[in-house]
mmCIF file of C-alpha atoms in Angstrom:
data_model
loop_
_atom_site.group_PDB
_atom_site.id
_atom_site.type_symbol
_atom_site.label_atom_id
_atom_site.label_comp_id
_atom_site.label_asym_id
_atom_site.label_seq_id
_atom_site.Cartn_x
_atom_site.Cartn_y
_atom_site.Cartn_z
ATOM 1 C CA UNK A 28 0.015 16.599 14.364
ATOM 2 C CA UNK A 29 -2.708 15.377 11.017
ATOM 3 C CA UNK A 30 -4.765 12.403 12.529
ATOM 4 C CA UNK A 31 -5.978 10.216 9.580
ATOM 5 C CA UNK A 32 -8.813 9.094 10.594
ATOM 6 C CA UNK A 33 -8.817 5.412 11.614
ATOM 7 C CA UNK A 34 -12.049 3.878 10.754
ATOM 8 C CA UNK A 35 -12.315 5.574 7.229
ATOM 9 C CA UNK A 36 -12.337 2.131 4.908
ATOM 10 C CA UNK A 37 -12.300 1.575 1.186
ATOM 11 C CA UNK A 38 -15.094 0.310 1.357
ATOM 12 C CA UNK A 39 -16.789 3.445 3.163
ATOM 13 C CA UNK A 40 -15.873 5.562 0.779
ATOM 14 C CA UNK A 41 -16.487 3.882 -2.110
ATOM 15 C CA UNK A 42 -20.160 4.804 -0.489
ATOM 16 C CA UNK A 43 -19.367 8.009 -0.181
ATOM 17 C CA UNK A 44 -18.088 8.591 -4.402
ATOM 18 C CA UNK A 45 -21.526 5.774 -5.110
ATOM 19 C CA UNK A 46 -23.827 8.720 -3.575
ATOM 20 C CA UNK A 47 -22.133 11.233 -5.223
ATOM 21 C CA UNK A 48 -23.044 10.150 -8.773
ATOM 22 C CA UNK A 49 -22.615 12.742 -11.319
ATOM 23 C CA UNK A 50 -20.490 14.790 -9.243
ATOM 24 C CA UNK A 51 -17.458 16.412 -10.973
ATOM 25 C CA UNK A 52 -13.806 17.750 -10.351
ATOM 26 C CA UNK A 53 -13.883 21.501 -11.731
ATOM 27 C CA UNK A 54 -11.000 21.429 -12.662
ATOM 28 C CA UNK A 55 -7.785 19.812 -10.244
ATOM 29 C CA UNK A 56 -10.115 21.047 -7.622
ATOM 30 C CA UNK A 57 -12.600 18.661 -6.334
ATOM 31 C CA UNK A 58 -16.302 19.832 -6.748
ATOM 32 C CA UNK A 59 -17.993 18.924 -3.600
ATOM 33 C CA UNK A 60 -19.512 22.515 -3.078
ATOM 34 C CA UNK A 61 -23.671 20.889 -2.992
ATOM 35 C CA UNK A 62 -25.018 18.236 -2.114
ATOM 36 C CA UNK A 63 -25.454 15.932 -4.487
ATOM 37 C CA UNK A 64 -28.731 15.352 -6.931
ATOM 38 C CA UNK A 65 -31.130 13.207 -7.088
ATOM 39 C CA UNK A 66 -31.018 9.937 -8.256
ATOM 40 C CA UNK A 67 -31.837 9.691 -12.206
ATOM 41 C CA UNK A 68 -35.285 8.311 -12.778
ATOM 42 C CA UNK A 69 -35.765 4.394 -13.175
ATOM 43 C CA UNK A 70 -35.762 5.132 -17.100
ATOM 44 C CA UNK A 71 -31.836 3.895 -17.377
ATOM 45 C CA UNK A 72 -30.901 3.814 -20.909
ATOM 46 C CA UNK A 73 -29.587 0.984 -22.702
ATOM 47 C CA UNK A 74 -26.176 0.215 -23.615
ATOM 48 C CA UNK A 75 -27.219 0.745 -26.977
ATOM 49 C CA UNK A 76 -28.009 4.097 -26.414
ATOM 50 C CA UNK A 77 -25.753 5.099 -24.198
ATOM 51 C CA UNK A 78 -23.345 4.406 -27.040
ATOM 52 C CA UNK A 79 -24.680 6.188 -29.431
ATOM 53 C CA UNK A 80 -24.702 9.720 -26.719
ATOM 54 C CA UNK A 81 -22.131 12.086 -26.456
ATOM 55 C CA UNK A 82 -18.790 11.472 -25.393
ATOM 56 C CA UNK A 83 -19.451 13.710 -22.779
ATOM 57 C CA UNK A 84 -22.441 12.038 -21.865
ATOM 58 C CA UNK A 85 -20.497 8.427 -20.972
ATOM 59 C CA UNK A 86 -18.956 10.082 -18.373
ATOM 60 C CA UNK A 87 -19.171 9.102 -15.072
ATOM 61 C CA UNK A 88 -16.481 11.759 -13.963
ATOM 62 C CA UNK A 89 -13.235 12.200 -13.428
ATOM 63 C CA UNK A 90 -11.813 8.316 -11.360
ATOM 64 C CA UNK A 91 -8.192 9.867 -10.555
ATOM 65 C CA UNK A 92 -5.215 11.756 -10.374
ATOM 66 C CA UNK A 93 -2.223 9.673 -11.088
ATOM 67 C CA UNK A 94 1.202 10.050 -9.616
ATOM 68 C CA UNK A 95 4.709 8.948 -11.203
ATOM 69 C CA UNK A 96 7.277 8.946 -7.619
ATOM 70 C CA UNK A 97 10.563 8.597 -7.013
ATOM 71 C CA UNK A 98 10.398 6.980 -3.468
ATOM 72 C CA UNK A 99 6.960 4.917 -3.031
ATOM 73 C CA UNK A 100 7.201 4.620 0.026
ATOM 74 C CA UNK A 101 7.351 8.423 1.221
ATOM 75 C CA UNK A 102 4.627 9.435 -1.318
ATOM 76 C CA UNK A 103 2.849 6.445 0.137
ATOM 77 C CA UNK A 104 3.246 7.651 3.858
ATOM 78 C CA UNK A 105 2.249 11.709 3.161
ATOM 79 C CA UNK A 106 -0.868 10.846 1.176
ATOM 80 C CA UNK A 107 -2.419 8.586 3.472
ATOM 81 C CA UNK A 108 -0.815 9.256 7.090
ATOM 82 C CA UNK A 109 -0.514 12.475 6.442
ATOM 83 C CA UNK A 110 -2.989 13.823 4.123
ATOM 84 C CA UNK A 111 -5.496 10.695 5.086
ATOM 85 C CA UNK A 112 -5.930 9.024 2.073
ATOM 86 C CA UNK A 113 -6.974 5.630 2.638
ATOM 87 C CA UNK A 114 -5.756 2.558 -0.071
ATOM 88 C CA UNK A 115 -7.827 0.496 -1.846
ATOM 89 C CA UNK A 116 -5.321 -1.753 -3.147
ATOM 90 C CA UNK A 117 -2.098 -2.400 -4.467
ATOM 91 C CA UNK A 118 -0.794 -4.452 -7.502
ATOM 92 C CA UNK A 119 2.628 -4.709 -9.381
ATOM 93 C CA UNK A 120 5.661 -6.221 -11.042
ATOM 94 C CA UNK A 121 3.768 -5.238 -14.208
ATOM 95 C CA UNK A 122 6.074 -6.541 -17.054
ATOM 96 C CA UNK A 123 5.512 -8.026 -20.190
ATOM 97 C CA UNK A 124 5.039 -6.895 -23.596
ATOM 98 C CA UNK A 125 0.766 -6.067 -23.731
ATOM 99 C CA UNK A 126 1.062 -3.239 -20.463
ATOM 100 C CA UNK A 127 4.346 -2.145 -22.771
ATOM 101 C CA UNK A 128 2.228 -1.126 -25.613
ATOM 102 C CA UNK A 129 -0.594 0.365 -22.942
ATOM 103 C CA UNK A 130 1.647 2.988 -21.375
ATOM 104 C CA UNK A 131 3.962 3.426 -23.945
ATOM 105 C CA UNK A 132 3.913 2.813 -27.627
ATOM 106 C CA UNK A 133 3.794 6.623 -28.569
ATOM 107 C CA UNK A 134 7.127 7.300 -26.108
ATOM 108 C CA UNK A 135 8.507 4.223 -28.190
ATOM 109 C CA UNK A 136 7.107 5.879 -31.872
ATOM 110 C CA UNK A 137 8.823 9.306 -30.802
ATOM 111 C CA UNK A 138 11.844 7.419 -30.044
ATOM 112 C CA UNK A 139 12.192 6.132 -33.387
ATOM 113 C CA UNK A 140 11.474 8.696 -35.139
ATOM 114 C CA UNK A 141 14.129 10.328 -34.009
ATOM 115 C CA UNK A 142 16.983 7.758 -33.880
ATOM 116 C CA UNK A 143 17.345 7.258 -30.364
ATOM 117 C CA UNK A 144 17.340 4.566 -27.809
ATOM 118 C CA UNK A 145 13.959 5.402 -26.040
ATOM 119 C CA UNK A 146 15.516 4.893 -22.330
ATOM 120 C CA UNK A 147 17.874 7.771 -23.297
ATOM 121 C CA UNK A 148 13.640 9.171 -23.182
ATOM 122 C CA UNK A 149 13.167 7.231 -20.397
ATOM 123 C CA UNK A 150 11.010 5.092 -21.861
ATOM 124 C CA UNK A 151 11.136 1.557 -19.127
ATOM 125 C CA UNK A 152 11.890 -1.561 -21.146
ATOM 126 C CA UNK A 153 8.472 -3.261 -19.385
ATOM 127 C CA UNK A 154 8.291 -5.976 -22.571
ATOM 128 C CA UNK A 155 12.087 -7.454 -21.500
ATOM 129 C CA UNK A 156 11.564 -6.807 -18.197
ATOM 130 C CA UNK A 157 14.707 -4.571 -17.411
ATOM 131 C CA UNK A 158 12.063 -2.659 -15.559
ATOM 132 C CA UNK A 159 8.927 -3.449 -14.437
ATOM 133 C CA UNK A 160 5.986 -0.874 -12.447
ATOM 134 C CA UNK A 161 4.554 -0.900 -9.001
ATOM 135 C CA UNK A 162 1.088 1.175 -8.718
ATOM 136 C CA UNK A 163 -1.355 2.121 -5.518
ATOM 137 C CA UNK A 164 -4.310 3.390 -5.968
ATOM 138 C CA UNK A 165 -5.107 6.040 -2.409
ATOM 139 C CA UNK A 166 -9.435 6.488 -2.598
ATOM 140 C CA UNK A 167 -10.015 10.036 -0.900
ATOM 141 C CA UNK A 168 -13.774 11.310 -1.148
ATOM 142 C CA UNK A 169 -14.300 12.814 -3.992
ATOM 143 C CA UNK A 170 -11.157 11.508 -5.836
ATOM 144 C CA UNK A 171 -8.736 8.826 -6.137
ATOM 145 C CA UNK A 172 -4.603 8.879 -6.995
ATOM 146 C CA UNK A 173 -2.867 6.628 -7.818
ATOM 147 C CA UNK A 174 0.642 5.960 -7.516
ATOM 148 C CA UNK A 175 3.649 4.825 -9.619
ATOM 149 C CA UNK A 176 6.892 3.796 -9.918
ATOM 150 C CA UNK A 177 8.721 2.776 -12.861
ATOM 151 C CA UNK A 178 12.337 0.382 -11.148
ATOM 152 C CA UNK A 179 14.398 -1.200 -12.624
ATOM 153 C CA UNK A 180 14.189 -5.060 -11.530
ATOM 154 C CA UNK A 181 16.365 -5.707 -9.490
ATOM 155 C CA UNK A 182 15.268 -2.861 -6.525
ATOM 156 C CA UNK A 183 12.265 -3.964 -4.332
ATOM 157 C CA UNK A 184 8.996 -3.100 -4.533
ATOM 158 C CA UNK A 185 8.053 0.368 -2.698
ATOM 159 C CA UNK A 186 12.018 1.346 -2.613
ATOM 160 C CA UNK A 187 13.399 5.018 -3.320
ATOM 161 C CA UNK A 188 15.020 3.713 -6.408
ATOM 162 C CA UNK A 189 12.627 4.931 -9.823
ATOM 163 C CA UNK A 190 14.614 4.147 -12.927
ATOM 164 C CA UNK A 191 14.098 7.113 -14.535
ATOM 165 C CA UNK A 192 15.441 10.393 -12.926
ATOM 166 C CA UNK A 193 12.994 13.081 -11.560
ATOM 167 C CA UNK A 194 11.917 16.525 -13.362
ATOM 168 C CA UNK A 195 13.899 19.212 -11.861
ATOM 169 C CA UNK A 196 11.563 22.360 -13.282
ATOM 170 C CA UNK A 197 9.329 21.710 -11.381
ATOM 171 C CA UNK A 198 7.311 25.897 -12.330
ATOM 172 C CA UNK A 199 3.466 24.863 -13.032
ATOM 173 C CA UNK A 200 3.900 27.420 -15.718
ATOM 174 C CA UNK A 201 5.646 24.870 -17.765
ATOM 175 C CA UNK A 202 3.169 23.340 -20.155
ATOM 176 C CA UNK A 203 2.059 19.978 -19.322
ATOM 177 C CA UNK A 204 2.821 20.618 -16.301
ATOM 178 C CA UNK A 205 -0.266 19.270 -13.597
ATOM 179 C CA UNK A 206 -1.265 19.607 -9.834
ATOM 180 C CA UNK A 207 -3.813 17.232 -7.621
ATOM 181 C CA UNK A 208 -5.913 19.851 -5.691
ATOM 182 C CA UNK A 209 -7.269 19.120 -2.192
ATOM 183 C CA UNK A 210 -10.557 20.809 -1.253
ATOM 184 C CA UNK A 211 -10.639 21.916 2.679
ATOM 185 C CA UNK A 212 -13.628 21.819 5.126
ATOM 186 C CA UNK A 213 -14.976 25.588 5.292
ATOM 187 C CA UNK A 214 -14.796 25.230 9.221
ATOM 188 C CA UNK A 215 -10.969 24.533 9.250
ATOM 189 C CA UNK A 216 -8.229 27.565 9.919
ATOM 190 C CA UNK A 217 -6.566 27.682 7.292
ATOM 191 C CA UNK A 218 -3.103 29.627 7.400
ATOM 192 C CA UNK A 219 -2.789 27.233 11.088
ATOM 193 C CA UNK A 220 -3.886 23.741 8.438
ATOM 194 C CA UNK A 221 -0.673 24.613 6.362
ATOM 195 C CA UNK A 222 1.603 25.266 9.419
ATOM 196 C CA UNK A 223 0.769 21.856 10.385
ATOM 197 C CA UNK A 224 1.178 20.012 7.055
ATOM 198 C CA UNK A 225 4.115 22.005 6.558
ATOM 199 C CA UNK A 226 5.644 20.286 10.258
ATOM 200 C CA UNK A 227 4.304 17.067 9.791
ATOM 201 C CA UNK A 228 5.863 16.663 7.025
ATOM 202 C CA UNK A 229 8.916 18.012 8.351
ATOM 203 C CA UNK A 230 8.896 15.633 11.237
ATOM 204 C CA UNK A 231 8.760 12.721 9.190
ATOM 205 C CA UNK A 232 11.517 14.336 7.185
ATOM 206 C CA UNK A 233 10.019 15.377 3.875
ATOM 207 C CA UNK A 234 11.511 18.415 3.270
ATOM 208 C CA UNK A 235 10.160 19.216 0.654
ATOM 209 C CA UNK A 236 6.826 19.821 1.384
ATOM 210 C CA UNK A 237 6.891 23.467 1.343
ATOM 211 C CA UNK A 238 4.063 26.373 0.851
ATOM 212 C CA UNK A 239 4.374 29.179 -1.005
ATOM 213 C CA UNK A 240 3.616 32.817 1.210
ATOM 214 C CA UNK A 241 1.311 35.619 -0.341
ATOM 215 C CA UNK A 242 4.341 38.025 0.564
ATOM 216 C CA UNK A 243 7.791 37.793 -1.695
ATOM 217 C CA UNK A 244 11.050 35.717 -0.069
ATOM 218 C CA UNK A 245 13.776 35.641 -1.229
ATOM 219 C CA UNK A 246 15.443 32.710 0.630
ATOM 220 C CA UNK A 247 14.116 29.853 2.775
ATOM 221 C CA UNK A 248 14.839 31.937 5.634
ATOM 222 C CA UNK A 249 12.822 34.283 4.719
ATOM 223 C CA UNK A 250 10.186 31.383 3.880
ATOM 224 C CA UNK A 251 9.997 30.150 6.594
ATOM 225 C CA UNK A 252 10.078 33.360 9.148
ATOM 226 C CA UNK A 253 6.699 35.242 7.543
ATOM 227 C CA UNK A 254 3.787 35.742 10.029
ATOM 228 C CA UNK A 255 1.242 32.478 9.366
ATOM 229 C CA UNK A 256 -1.066 35.144 8.365
ATOM 230 C CA UNK A 257 0.027 35.431 5.486
ATOM 231 C CA UNK A 258 0.573 31.889 3.884
ATOM 232 C CA UNK A 259 -3.718 32.146 2.179
ATOM 233 C CA UNK A 260 -4.347 34.108 -0.689
ATOM 234 C CA UNK A 261 -8.095 35.013 -0.288
ATOM 235 C CA UNK A 262 -9.348 36.326 -3.641
ATOM 236 C CA UNK A 263 -12.068 38.984 -3.262
ATOM 237 C CA UNK A 264 -13.003 39.750 -6.991
ATOM 238 C CA UNK A 265 -15.236 38.099 -8.637
ATOM 239 C CA UNK A 266 -16.206 35.256 -10.840
ATOM 240 C CA UNK A 267 -13.565 34.551 -8.379
ATOM 241 C CA UNK A 268 -14.869 35.452 -5.149
ATOM 242 C CA UNK A 269 -14.549 33.547 -1.688
ATOM 243 C CA UNK A 270 -11.199 31.394 -3.592
ATOM 244 C CA UNK A 271 -9.161 30.550 -1.068
ATOM 245 C CA UNK A 272 -5.558 29.027 -2.307
ATOM 246 C CA UNK A 273 -2.548 27.804 -0.910
ATOM 247 C CA UNK A 274 0.263 26.523 -3.386
ATOM 248 C CA UNK A 275 2.586 24.346 -2.353
ATOM 249 C CA UNK A 276 5.016 21.398 -3.026
ATOM 250 C CA UNK A 277 4.591 17.307 -1.872
ATOM 251 C CA UNK A 278 7.519 15.356 -0.844
ATOM 252 C CA UNK A 279 8.498 14.042 -4.529
ATOM 253 C CA UNK A 280 8.700 17.838 -5.198
ATOM 254 C CA UNK A 281 4.833 17.486 -6.981
ATOM 255 C CA UNK A 282 2.833 20.942 -7.315
ATOM 256 C CA UNK A 283 0.520 20.726 -4.281
ATOM 257 C CA UNK A 284 -2.616 23.235 -4.224
ATOM 258 C CA UNK A 285 -5.444 23.707 -0.791
ATOM 259 C CA UNK A 286 -8.272 25.466 -1.791
ATOM 260 C CA UNK A 287 -11.199 26.671 0.047
ATOM 261 C CA UNK A 288 -14.826 27.707 -1.802
ATOM 262 C CA UNK A 289 -17.167 29.829 0.232
ATOM 263 C CA UNK A 290 -19.828 32.642 -0.349
ATOM 264 C CA UNK A 291 -20.570 33.559 -4.243
ATOM 265 C CA UNK A 292 -17.744 31.393 -6.173
ATOM 266 C CA UNK A 293 -19.036 28.264 -4.069
ATOM 267 C CA UNK A 294 -22.860 28.998 -4.996
ATOM 268 C CA UNK A 295 -20.552 29.221 -9.013
ATOM 269 C CA UNK A 296 -19.441 25.935 -7.900
ATOM 270 C CA UNK A 297 -22.572 24.473 -6.831
ATOM 271 C CA UNK A 298 -24.970 26.288 -9.689
ATOM 272 C CA UNK A 299 -22.577 24.310 -12.484
ATOM 273 C CA UNK A 300 -23.294 20.948 -10.896
ATOM 274 C CA UNK A 301 -27.168 21.155 -10.386
ATOM 275 C CA UNK A 302 -26.704 22.217 -13.672
ATOM 276 C CA UNK A 303 -25.065 19.261 -15.030
ATOM 277 C CA UNK A 304 -26.932 16.765 -13.471
ATOM 278 C CA UNK A 305 -30.195 18.104 -14.300
ATOM 279 C CA UNK A 306 -29.441 18.229 -18.455
ATOM 280 C CA UNK A 307 -27.630 14.238 -17.987
ATOM 281 C CA UNK A 308 -30.899 13.500 -15.447
ATOM 282 C CA UNK A 309 -33.378 14.375 -18.953
ATOM 283 C CA UNK A 310 -30.628 12.762 -21.291
#
């Protein structure tokens, strides 16, 4: 069983984020590959100066990834109790004109241009209150995951029924498809980690949590019977040498990745992060 760190608090994790300063995620994988740079000089830029800086210089990094789910409680259980994230806060029952316009204006325009009812392309009616939006923020050490659920107004918060049907084709090859990547500690047995993840998820009834293997399998039975050593893809070719990865579906069918960055590739991330921090400190 994968234990949850009961002592970790949202405040403590935010302190870690604050200390990390300008640490930026590398792609979807976290980039905690080097110690955070020393604090920048006390000569902080004024708001007016900051507003004239390049777009990149005005950013602090990636704050969160959002995942729209079908079953909020199931997803919440996975990201907190299985993977050990800490809830920052939850908010919900969002409806009204402002939230509809903020989140869905582009989709309403697309529906109007196609001459179809927005509901037929998955646009909820938050404006009129027929549907509602709930969110929960889950803190990990270097990034936040936001769980979102759009539901009919007569459905309870956290329930298993979403407003729109889930996407059926979840191949990572589709354009716009995204994935969430978790950075695994260097000293963890990667193959055992995935074995434990699958077992703990299955114990909770999360049958979608299944990891791919590096050997060819033609059925679920073959995948389950594959040796544990076939869990991890270890890359030995530069510039990715030292990269280890596992692709896995989450409980909502979402695409997950678990990685280690060791040796040369770890150093490449560290060098890039250090250079970035040095450049930002000189602004």
